[in-house]
Short mmCIF file of C-alpha atoms and ligand atoms in Angstrom, two decimals:
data_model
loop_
_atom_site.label_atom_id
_atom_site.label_comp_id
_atom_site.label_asym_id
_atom_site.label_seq_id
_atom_site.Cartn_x
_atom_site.Cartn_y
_atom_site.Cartn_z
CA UNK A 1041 6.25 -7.61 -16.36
CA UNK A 1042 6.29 -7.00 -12.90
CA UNK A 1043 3.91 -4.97 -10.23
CA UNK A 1044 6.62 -4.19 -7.75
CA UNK A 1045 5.90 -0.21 -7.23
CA UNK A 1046 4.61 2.35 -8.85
CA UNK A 1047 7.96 4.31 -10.11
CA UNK A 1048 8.09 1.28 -12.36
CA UNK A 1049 5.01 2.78 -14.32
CA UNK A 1050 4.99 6.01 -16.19
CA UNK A 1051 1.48 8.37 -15.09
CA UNK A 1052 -0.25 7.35 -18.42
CA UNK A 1053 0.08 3.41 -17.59
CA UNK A 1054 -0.86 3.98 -13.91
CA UNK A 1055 -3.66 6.34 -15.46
CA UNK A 1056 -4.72 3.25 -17.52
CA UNK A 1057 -5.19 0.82 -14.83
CA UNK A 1058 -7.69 3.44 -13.16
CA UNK A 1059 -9.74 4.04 -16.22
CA UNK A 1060 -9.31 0.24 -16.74
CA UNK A 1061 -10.64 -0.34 -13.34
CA UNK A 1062 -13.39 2.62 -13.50
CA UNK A 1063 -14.77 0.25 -16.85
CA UNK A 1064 -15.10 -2.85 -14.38
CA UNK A 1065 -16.55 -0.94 -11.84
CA UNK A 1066 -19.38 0.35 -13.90
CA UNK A 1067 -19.81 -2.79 -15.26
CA UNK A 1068 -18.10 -1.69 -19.37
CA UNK A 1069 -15.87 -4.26 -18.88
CA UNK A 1070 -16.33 -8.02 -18.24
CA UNK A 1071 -13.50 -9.62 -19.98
CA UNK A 1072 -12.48 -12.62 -18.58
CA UNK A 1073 -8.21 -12.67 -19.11
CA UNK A 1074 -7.75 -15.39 -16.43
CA UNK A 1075 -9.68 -18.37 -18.12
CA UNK A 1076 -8.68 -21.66 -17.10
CA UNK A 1077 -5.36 -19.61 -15.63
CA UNK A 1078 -4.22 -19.93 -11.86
CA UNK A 1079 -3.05 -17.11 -9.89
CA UNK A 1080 -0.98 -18.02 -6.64
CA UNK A 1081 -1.30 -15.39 -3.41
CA UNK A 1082 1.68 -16.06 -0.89
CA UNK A 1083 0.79 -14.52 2.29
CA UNK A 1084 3.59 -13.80 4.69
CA UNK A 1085 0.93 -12.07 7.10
CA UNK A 1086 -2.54 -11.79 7.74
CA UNK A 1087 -4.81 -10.30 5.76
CA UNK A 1088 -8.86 -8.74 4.95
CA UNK A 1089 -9.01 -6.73 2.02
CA UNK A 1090 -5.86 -8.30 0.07
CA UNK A 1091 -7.02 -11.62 0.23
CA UNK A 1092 -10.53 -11.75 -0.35
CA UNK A 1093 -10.18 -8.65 -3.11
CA UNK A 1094 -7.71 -10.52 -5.34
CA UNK A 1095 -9.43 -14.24 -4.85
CA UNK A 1096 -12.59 -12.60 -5.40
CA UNK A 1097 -10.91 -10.37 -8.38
CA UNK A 1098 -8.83 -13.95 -10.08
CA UNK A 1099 -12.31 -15.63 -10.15
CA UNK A 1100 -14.44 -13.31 -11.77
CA UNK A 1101 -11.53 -12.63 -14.28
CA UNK A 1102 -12.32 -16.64 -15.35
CA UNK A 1103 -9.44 -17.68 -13.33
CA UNK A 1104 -8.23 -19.60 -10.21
CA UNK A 1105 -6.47 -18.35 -7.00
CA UNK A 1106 -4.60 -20.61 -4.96
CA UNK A 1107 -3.82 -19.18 -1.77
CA UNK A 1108 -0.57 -20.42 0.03
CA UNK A 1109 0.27 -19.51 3.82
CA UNK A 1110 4.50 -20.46 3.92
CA UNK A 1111 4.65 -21.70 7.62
CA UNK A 1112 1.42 -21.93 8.23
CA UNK A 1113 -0.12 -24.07 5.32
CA UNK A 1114 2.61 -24.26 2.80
CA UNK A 1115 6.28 -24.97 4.08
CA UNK A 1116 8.72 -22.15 5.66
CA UNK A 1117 10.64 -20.34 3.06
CA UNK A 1118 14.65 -19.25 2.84
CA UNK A 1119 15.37 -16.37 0.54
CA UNK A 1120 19.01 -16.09 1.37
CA UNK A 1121 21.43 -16.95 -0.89
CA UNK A 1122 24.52 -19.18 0.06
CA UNK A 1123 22.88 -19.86 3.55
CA UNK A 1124 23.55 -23.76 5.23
CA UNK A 1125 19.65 -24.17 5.97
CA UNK A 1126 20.08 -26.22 8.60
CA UNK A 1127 17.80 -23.64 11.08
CA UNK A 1128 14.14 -23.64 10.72
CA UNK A 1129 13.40 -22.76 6.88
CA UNK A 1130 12.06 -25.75 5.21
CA UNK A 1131 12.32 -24.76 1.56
CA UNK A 1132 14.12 -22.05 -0.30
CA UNK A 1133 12.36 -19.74 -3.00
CA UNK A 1134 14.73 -21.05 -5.30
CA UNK A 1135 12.98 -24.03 -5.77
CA UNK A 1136 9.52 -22.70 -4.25
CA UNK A 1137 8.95 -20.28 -7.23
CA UNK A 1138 10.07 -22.17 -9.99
CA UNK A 1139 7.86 -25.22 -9.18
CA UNK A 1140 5.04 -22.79 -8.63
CA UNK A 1141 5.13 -20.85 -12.00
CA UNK A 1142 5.11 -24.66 -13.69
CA UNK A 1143 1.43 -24.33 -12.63
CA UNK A 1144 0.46 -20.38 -11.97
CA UNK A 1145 0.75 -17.59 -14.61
CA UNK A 1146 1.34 -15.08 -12.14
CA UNK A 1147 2.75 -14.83 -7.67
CA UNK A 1148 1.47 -12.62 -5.52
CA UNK A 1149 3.31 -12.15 -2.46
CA UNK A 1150 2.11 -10.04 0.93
CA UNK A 1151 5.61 -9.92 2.72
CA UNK A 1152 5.38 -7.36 5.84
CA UNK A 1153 8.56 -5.61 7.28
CA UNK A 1154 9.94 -6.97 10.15
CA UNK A 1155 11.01 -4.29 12.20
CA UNK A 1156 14.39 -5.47 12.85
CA UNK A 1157 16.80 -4.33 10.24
CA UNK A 1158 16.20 -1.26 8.44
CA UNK A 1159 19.18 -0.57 5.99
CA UNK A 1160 18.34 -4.84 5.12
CA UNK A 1161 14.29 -4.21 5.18
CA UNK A 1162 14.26 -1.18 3.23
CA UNK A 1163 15.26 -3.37 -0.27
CA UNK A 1164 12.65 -5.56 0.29
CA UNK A 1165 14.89 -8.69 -0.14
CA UNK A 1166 12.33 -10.94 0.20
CA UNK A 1167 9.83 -9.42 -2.63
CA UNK A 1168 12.99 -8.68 -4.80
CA UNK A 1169 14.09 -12.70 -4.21
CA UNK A 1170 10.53 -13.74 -5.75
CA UNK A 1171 11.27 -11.27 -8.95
CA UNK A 1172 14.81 -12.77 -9.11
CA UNK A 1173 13.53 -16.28 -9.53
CA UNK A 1174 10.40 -16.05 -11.08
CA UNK A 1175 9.43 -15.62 -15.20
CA UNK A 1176 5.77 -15.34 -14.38
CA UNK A 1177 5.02 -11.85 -13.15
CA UNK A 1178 5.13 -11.00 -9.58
CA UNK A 1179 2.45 -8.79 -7.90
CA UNK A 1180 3.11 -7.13 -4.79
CA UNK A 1181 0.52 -7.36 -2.24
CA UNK A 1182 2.32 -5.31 0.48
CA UNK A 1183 6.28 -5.92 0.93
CA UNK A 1184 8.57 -4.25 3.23
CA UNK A 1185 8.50 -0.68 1.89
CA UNK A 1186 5.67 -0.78 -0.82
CA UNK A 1187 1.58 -1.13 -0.79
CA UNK A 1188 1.07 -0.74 -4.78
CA UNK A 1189 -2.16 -2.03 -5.27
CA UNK A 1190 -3.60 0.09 -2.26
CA UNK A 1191 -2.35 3.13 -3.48
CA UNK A 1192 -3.87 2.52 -6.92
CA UNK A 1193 -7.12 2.10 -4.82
CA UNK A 1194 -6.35 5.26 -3.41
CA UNK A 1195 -5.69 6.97 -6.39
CA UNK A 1196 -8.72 6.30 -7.91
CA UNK A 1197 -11.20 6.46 -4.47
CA UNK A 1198 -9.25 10.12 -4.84
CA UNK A 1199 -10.62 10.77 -8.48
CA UNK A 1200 -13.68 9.41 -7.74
CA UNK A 1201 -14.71 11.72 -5.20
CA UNK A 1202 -12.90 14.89 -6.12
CA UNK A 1203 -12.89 14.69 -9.84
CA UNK A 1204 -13.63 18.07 -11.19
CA UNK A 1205 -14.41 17.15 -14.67
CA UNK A 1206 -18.54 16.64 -14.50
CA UNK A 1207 -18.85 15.90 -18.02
CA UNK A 1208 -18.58 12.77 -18.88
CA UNK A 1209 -16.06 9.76 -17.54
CA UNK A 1210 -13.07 10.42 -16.14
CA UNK A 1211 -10.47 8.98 -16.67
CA UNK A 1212 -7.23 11.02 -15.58
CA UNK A 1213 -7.07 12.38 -12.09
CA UNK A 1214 -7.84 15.86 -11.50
CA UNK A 1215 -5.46 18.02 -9.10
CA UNK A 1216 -5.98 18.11 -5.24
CA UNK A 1217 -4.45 19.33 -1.61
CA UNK A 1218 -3.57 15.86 -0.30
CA UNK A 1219 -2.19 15.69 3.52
CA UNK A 1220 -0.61 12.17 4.35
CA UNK A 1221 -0.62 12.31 8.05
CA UNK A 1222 0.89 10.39 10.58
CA UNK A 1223 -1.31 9.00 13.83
CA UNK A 1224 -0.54 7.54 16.91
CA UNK A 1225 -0.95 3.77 17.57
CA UNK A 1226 0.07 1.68 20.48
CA UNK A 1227 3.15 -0.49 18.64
CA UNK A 1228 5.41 0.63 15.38
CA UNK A 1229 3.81 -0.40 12.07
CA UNK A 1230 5.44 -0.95 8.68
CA UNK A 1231 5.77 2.00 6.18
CA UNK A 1232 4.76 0.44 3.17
CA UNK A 1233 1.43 2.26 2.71
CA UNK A 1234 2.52 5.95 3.24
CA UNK A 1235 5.84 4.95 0.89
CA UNK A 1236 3.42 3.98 -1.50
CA UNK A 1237 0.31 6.61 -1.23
CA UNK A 1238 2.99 9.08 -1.19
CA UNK A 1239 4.87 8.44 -3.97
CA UNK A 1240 1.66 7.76 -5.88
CA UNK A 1241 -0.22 11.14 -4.98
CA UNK A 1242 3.42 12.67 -6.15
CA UNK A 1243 3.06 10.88 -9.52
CA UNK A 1244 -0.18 11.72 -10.34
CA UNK A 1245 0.56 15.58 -9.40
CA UNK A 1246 -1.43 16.00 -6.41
CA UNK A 1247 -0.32 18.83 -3.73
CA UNK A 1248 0.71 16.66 -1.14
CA UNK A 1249 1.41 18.07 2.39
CA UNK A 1250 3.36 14.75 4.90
CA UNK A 1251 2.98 15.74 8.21
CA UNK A 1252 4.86 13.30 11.02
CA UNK A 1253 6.06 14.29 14.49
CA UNK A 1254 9.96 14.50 14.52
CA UNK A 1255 11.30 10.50 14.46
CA UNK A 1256 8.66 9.56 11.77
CA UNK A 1257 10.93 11.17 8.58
CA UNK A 1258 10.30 8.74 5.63
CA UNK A 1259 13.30 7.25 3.79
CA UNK A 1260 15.97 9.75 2.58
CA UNK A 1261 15.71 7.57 -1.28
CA UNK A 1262 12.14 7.64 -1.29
CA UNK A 1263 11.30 11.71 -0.05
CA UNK A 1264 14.09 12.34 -3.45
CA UNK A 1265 11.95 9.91 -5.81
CA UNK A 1266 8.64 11.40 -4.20
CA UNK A 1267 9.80 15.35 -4.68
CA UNK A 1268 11.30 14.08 -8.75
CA UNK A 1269 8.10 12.64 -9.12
CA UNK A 1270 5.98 15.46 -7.81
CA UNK A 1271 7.93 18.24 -10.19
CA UNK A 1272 7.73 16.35 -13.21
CA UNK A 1273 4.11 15.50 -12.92
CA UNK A 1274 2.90 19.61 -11.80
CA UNK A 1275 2.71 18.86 -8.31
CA UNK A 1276 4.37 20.00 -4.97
CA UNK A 1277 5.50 18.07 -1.59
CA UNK A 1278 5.49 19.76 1.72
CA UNK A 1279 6.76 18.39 5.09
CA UNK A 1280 5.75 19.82 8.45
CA UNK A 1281 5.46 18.48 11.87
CA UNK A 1282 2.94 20.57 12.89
CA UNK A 1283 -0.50 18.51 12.99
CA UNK A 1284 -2.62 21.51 13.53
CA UNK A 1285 -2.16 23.88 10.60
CA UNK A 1286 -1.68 21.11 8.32
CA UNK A 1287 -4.69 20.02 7.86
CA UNK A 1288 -5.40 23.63 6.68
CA UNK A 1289 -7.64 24.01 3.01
CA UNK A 1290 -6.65 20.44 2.20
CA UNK A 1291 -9.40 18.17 0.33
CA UNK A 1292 -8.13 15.00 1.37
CA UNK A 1293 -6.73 13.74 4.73
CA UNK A 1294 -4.66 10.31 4.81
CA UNK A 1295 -4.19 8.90 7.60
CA UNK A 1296 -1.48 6.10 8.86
CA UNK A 1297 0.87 4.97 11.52
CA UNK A 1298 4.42 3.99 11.31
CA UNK A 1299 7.41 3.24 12.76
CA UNK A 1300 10.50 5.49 12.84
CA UNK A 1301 12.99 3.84 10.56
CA UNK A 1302 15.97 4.07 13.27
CA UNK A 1303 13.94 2.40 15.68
CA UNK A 1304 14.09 -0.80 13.35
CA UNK A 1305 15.11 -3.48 16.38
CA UNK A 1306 14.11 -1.40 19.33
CA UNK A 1307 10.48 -1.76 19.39
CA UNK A 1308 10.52 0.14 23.07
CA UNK A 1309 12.45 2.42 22.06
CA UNK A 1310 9.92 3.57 19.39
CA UNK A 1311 7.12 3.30 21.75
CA UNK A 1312 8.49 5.45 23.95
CA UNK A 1313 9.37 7.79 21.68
CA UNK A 1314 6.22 7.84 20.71
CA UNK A 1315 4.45 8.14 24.36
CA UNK A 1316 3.14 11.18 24.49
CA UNK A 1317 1.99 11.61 20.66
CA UNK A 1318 -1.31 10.36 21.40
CA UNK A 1319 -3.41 12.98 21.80
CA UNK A 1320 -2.47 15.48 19.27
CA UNK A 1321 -2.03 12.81 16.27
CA UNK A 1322 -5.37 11.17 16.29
CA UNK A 1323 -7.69 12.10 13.26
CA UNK A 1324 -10.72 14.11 15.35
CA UNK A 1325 -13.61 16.49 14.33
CA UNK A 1326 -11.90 19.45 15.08
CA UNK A 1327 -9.07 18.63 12.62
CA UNK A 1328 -11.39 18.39 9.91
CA UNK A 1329 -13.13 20.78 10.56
CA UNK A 1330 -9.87 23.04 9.05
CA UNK A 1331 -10.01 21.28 6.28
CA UNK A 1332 -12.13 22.26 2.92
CA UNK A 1333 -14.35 19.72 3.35
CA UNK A 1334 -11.92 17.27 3.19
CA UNK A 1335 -12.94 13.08 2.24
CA UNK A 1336 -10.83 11.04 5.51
CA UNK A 1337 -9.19 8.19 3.95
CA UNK A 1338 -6.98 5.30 5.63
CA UNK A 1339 -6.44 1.78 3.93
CA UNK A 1340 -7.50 -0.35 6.96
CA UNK A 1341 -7.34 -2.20 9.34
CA UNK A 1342 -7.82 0.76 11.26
CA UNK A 1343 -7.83 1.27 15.31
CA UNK A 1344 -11.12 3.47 15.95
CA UNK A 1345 -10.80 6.18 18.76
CA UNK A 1346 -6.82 5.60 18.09
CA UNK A 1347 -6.32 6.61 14.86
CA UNK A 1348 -9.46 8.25 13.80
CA UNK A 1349 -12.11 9.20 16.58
CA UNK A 1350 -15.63 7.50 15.33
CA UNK A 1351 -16.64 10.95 14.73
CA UNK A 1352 -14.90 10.99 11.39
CA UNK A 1353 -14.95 7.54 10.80
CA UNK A 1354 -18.90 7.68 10.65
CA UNK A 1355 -19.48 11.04 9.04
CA UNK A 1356 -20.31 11.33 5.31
CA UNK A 1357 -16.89 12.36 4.13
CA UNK A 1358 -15.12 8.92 5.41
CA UNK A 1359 -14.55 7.10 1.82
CA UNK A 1360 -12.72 3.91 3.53
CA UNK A 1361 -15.27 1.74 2.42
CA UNK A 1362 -15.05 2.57 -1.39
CA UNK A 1363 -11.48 2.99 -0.56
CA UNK A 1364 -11.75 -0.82 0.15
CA UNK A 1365 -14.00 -2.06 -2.57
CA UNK A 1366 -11.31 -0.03 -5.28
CA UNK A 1367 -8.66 -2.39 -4.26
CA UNK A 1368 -11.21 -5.07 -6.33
CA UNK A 1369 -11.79 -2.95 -9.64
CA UNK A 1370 -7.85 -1.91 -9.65
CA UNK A 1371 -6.57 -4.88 -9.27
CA UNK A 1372 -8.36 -6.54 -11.44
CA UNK A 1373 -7.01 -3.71 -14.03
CA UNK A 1374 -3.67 -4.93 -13.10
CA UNK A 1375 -4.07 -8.33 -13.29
CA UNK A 1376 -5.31 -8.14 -17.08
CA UNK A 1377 -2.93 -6.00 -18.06
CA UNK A 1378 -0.12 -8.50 -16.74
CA UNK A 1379 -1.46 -12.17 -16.92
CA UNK A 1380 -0.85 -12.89 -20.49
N1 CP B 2345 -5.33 -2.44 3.31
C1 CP B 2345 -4.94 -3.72 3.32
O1 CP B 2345 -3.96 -4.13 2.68
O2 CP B 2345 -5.75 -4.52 4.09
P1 CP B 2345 -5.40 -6.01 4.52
O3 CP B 2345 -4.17 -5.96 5.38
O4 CP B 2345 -6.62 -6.49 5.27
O5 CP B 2345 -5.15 -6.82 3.29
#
């Protein structure tokens, strides 16, 4: 079994994982799955949180991560099929996975979009070419149009601090006015994370309000799977572009930057586009101030007094630092659940 994406789990499985990961937070659970197993991390791309959560995560599930860098420490990788590799790509993933999973149990891979090519990008060909080859399961650790282990971090940071049900542990989410908001940043970033919190606040039935200036519409496929999602599950989506009034009543703001999908290849383009956006789509005081009391959340790295004015940042309802540390517990759910 793979962790690709979310829509690959039902709500009671991704329900699971949190009440999984709410057992190894409190310290119920200290199984150790991974002994004398070996979990490889491919990173594409930098990373904080990723990294040191699931090497932190493999070892105190009893196992071993071994962390390969393709192009930096490990060897440039091909995914293409069919292609004469006579350009810079060392080894293809043909070969690459199938020699790795005679010594791992189970790949993670952190494979960033590009930028370049949107109708390629947007089926994560390089992700989908690890699945294809490997018989160990495959993690994803950020591709090209998915976060999945962030948003289960969000998803229970949410419950966490807005669960309703005071007696007793929870373990199912409770209800609540979600806005996904767009911000302004200086360059285009990937939209992996909003695909992902998105579709996850929609399958766990929260009231989720997207708000993006006009350019910043998220894929056609994905706004269908995320409005399926949200009326099966007793929950709504809402699109505006209106920054002000959308932060109206709502409990929790989420805030990210990303590039418009037909910009893909025309970086300047998008930046232009984007030019005078900055003011009105930063997270600020004033902003929250319309919401009810609403927690600011934002998966990090994040650009202070870009994004998010330090304002918010700092104040009591921030939760990006629990946000961060719930990347640990959940992932650690989903690693025992699919490392057999
Ligand atoms: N949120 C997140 O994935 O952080 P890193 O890029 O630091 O791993």
């Amino acid at each position: 079994m793979n962790y690709l994406n979310t829509s690959d789990f039902c709500r009671a499985e991704l329900e699971a994982f949190i009440a999984k990961a709410i057992d190894i937070k409190s310290g119920k659970s200290v199984e150790k799955p991974l002994a004398g197993k070996s979990v490889a991390l491919v990173f594409f791309n930098p990373s904080l949180r990723t990294r040191a959560s699931m090497q932190v995560g493999i070892y105190e599930l009893g196992g071993n991560a071994v962390i390969l860098e393709p192009g930096g420490t490990s060897w440039t990788l091909e995914h293409r099929e069919g292609v004469v590799m006579d350009g810079n790509k060392t080894e293809h993933l043909a070969e690459f996975v199938r020699v790795l999973e005679r010594y791992v149990s189970a790949i993670g891979v952190r494979t960033f979009a590009e930028l370049k090519d949107w109708e390629t990008e947007r089926t994560d060909p390089i992700l989908n070419a690890f699945a294809k080859y490997a018989s160990v399961p495959i993690i994803n650790l950020e591709s090209a149009m998915h976060h999945p282990c962030q948003s289960m971090a969000d998803m229970m940071t949410i419950l966490e601090h807005l669960g309703r049900n005071t007696t007793g542990r929870e373990c199912a989410p409770t209800k609540a006015k979600v806005l996904l908001t767009w911000a302004w940043h200086p360059k285009p970033l990937p939209m992996a994370v909003p695909n992902s919190f998105a579709l996850a606040a929609a399958q766990f039935g929260h009231d989720l309000t997207i708000a993006h200036p006009q350019g910043y519409e998220l894929d056609d496929e994905l706004i269908a799977e995320i409005k399926q999602q949200a009326s099966a599950n007793g929950g709504s989506v809402a699109f505006t572009n209106d920054v002000e009034t959308a932060y109206d009543g709502v409990e929790v703001v989420y805030a990210k930057s990303w590039g418009g999908k037909q910009f893909y290849g025309n970086n300047d383009a998008d930046i232009a586009h984007r030019a005078n956006l900055r003011d009105e789509w930063i997270v600020d005081e004033a902003k929250m101030a319309r919401t009810a009391d609403g927690i600011f959340m934002h998966c990090l790295p994040v650009r202070r007094n870009v994004i998010v004015t330090d304002g918010v940042i700092d104040s009591p309802n921030s939760v990006v630092i629990d946000e961060a540390e719930n990347r640990l517990h959940t992932q650690k759910a989903i690693l025992t659940e699919l490392v057999r």
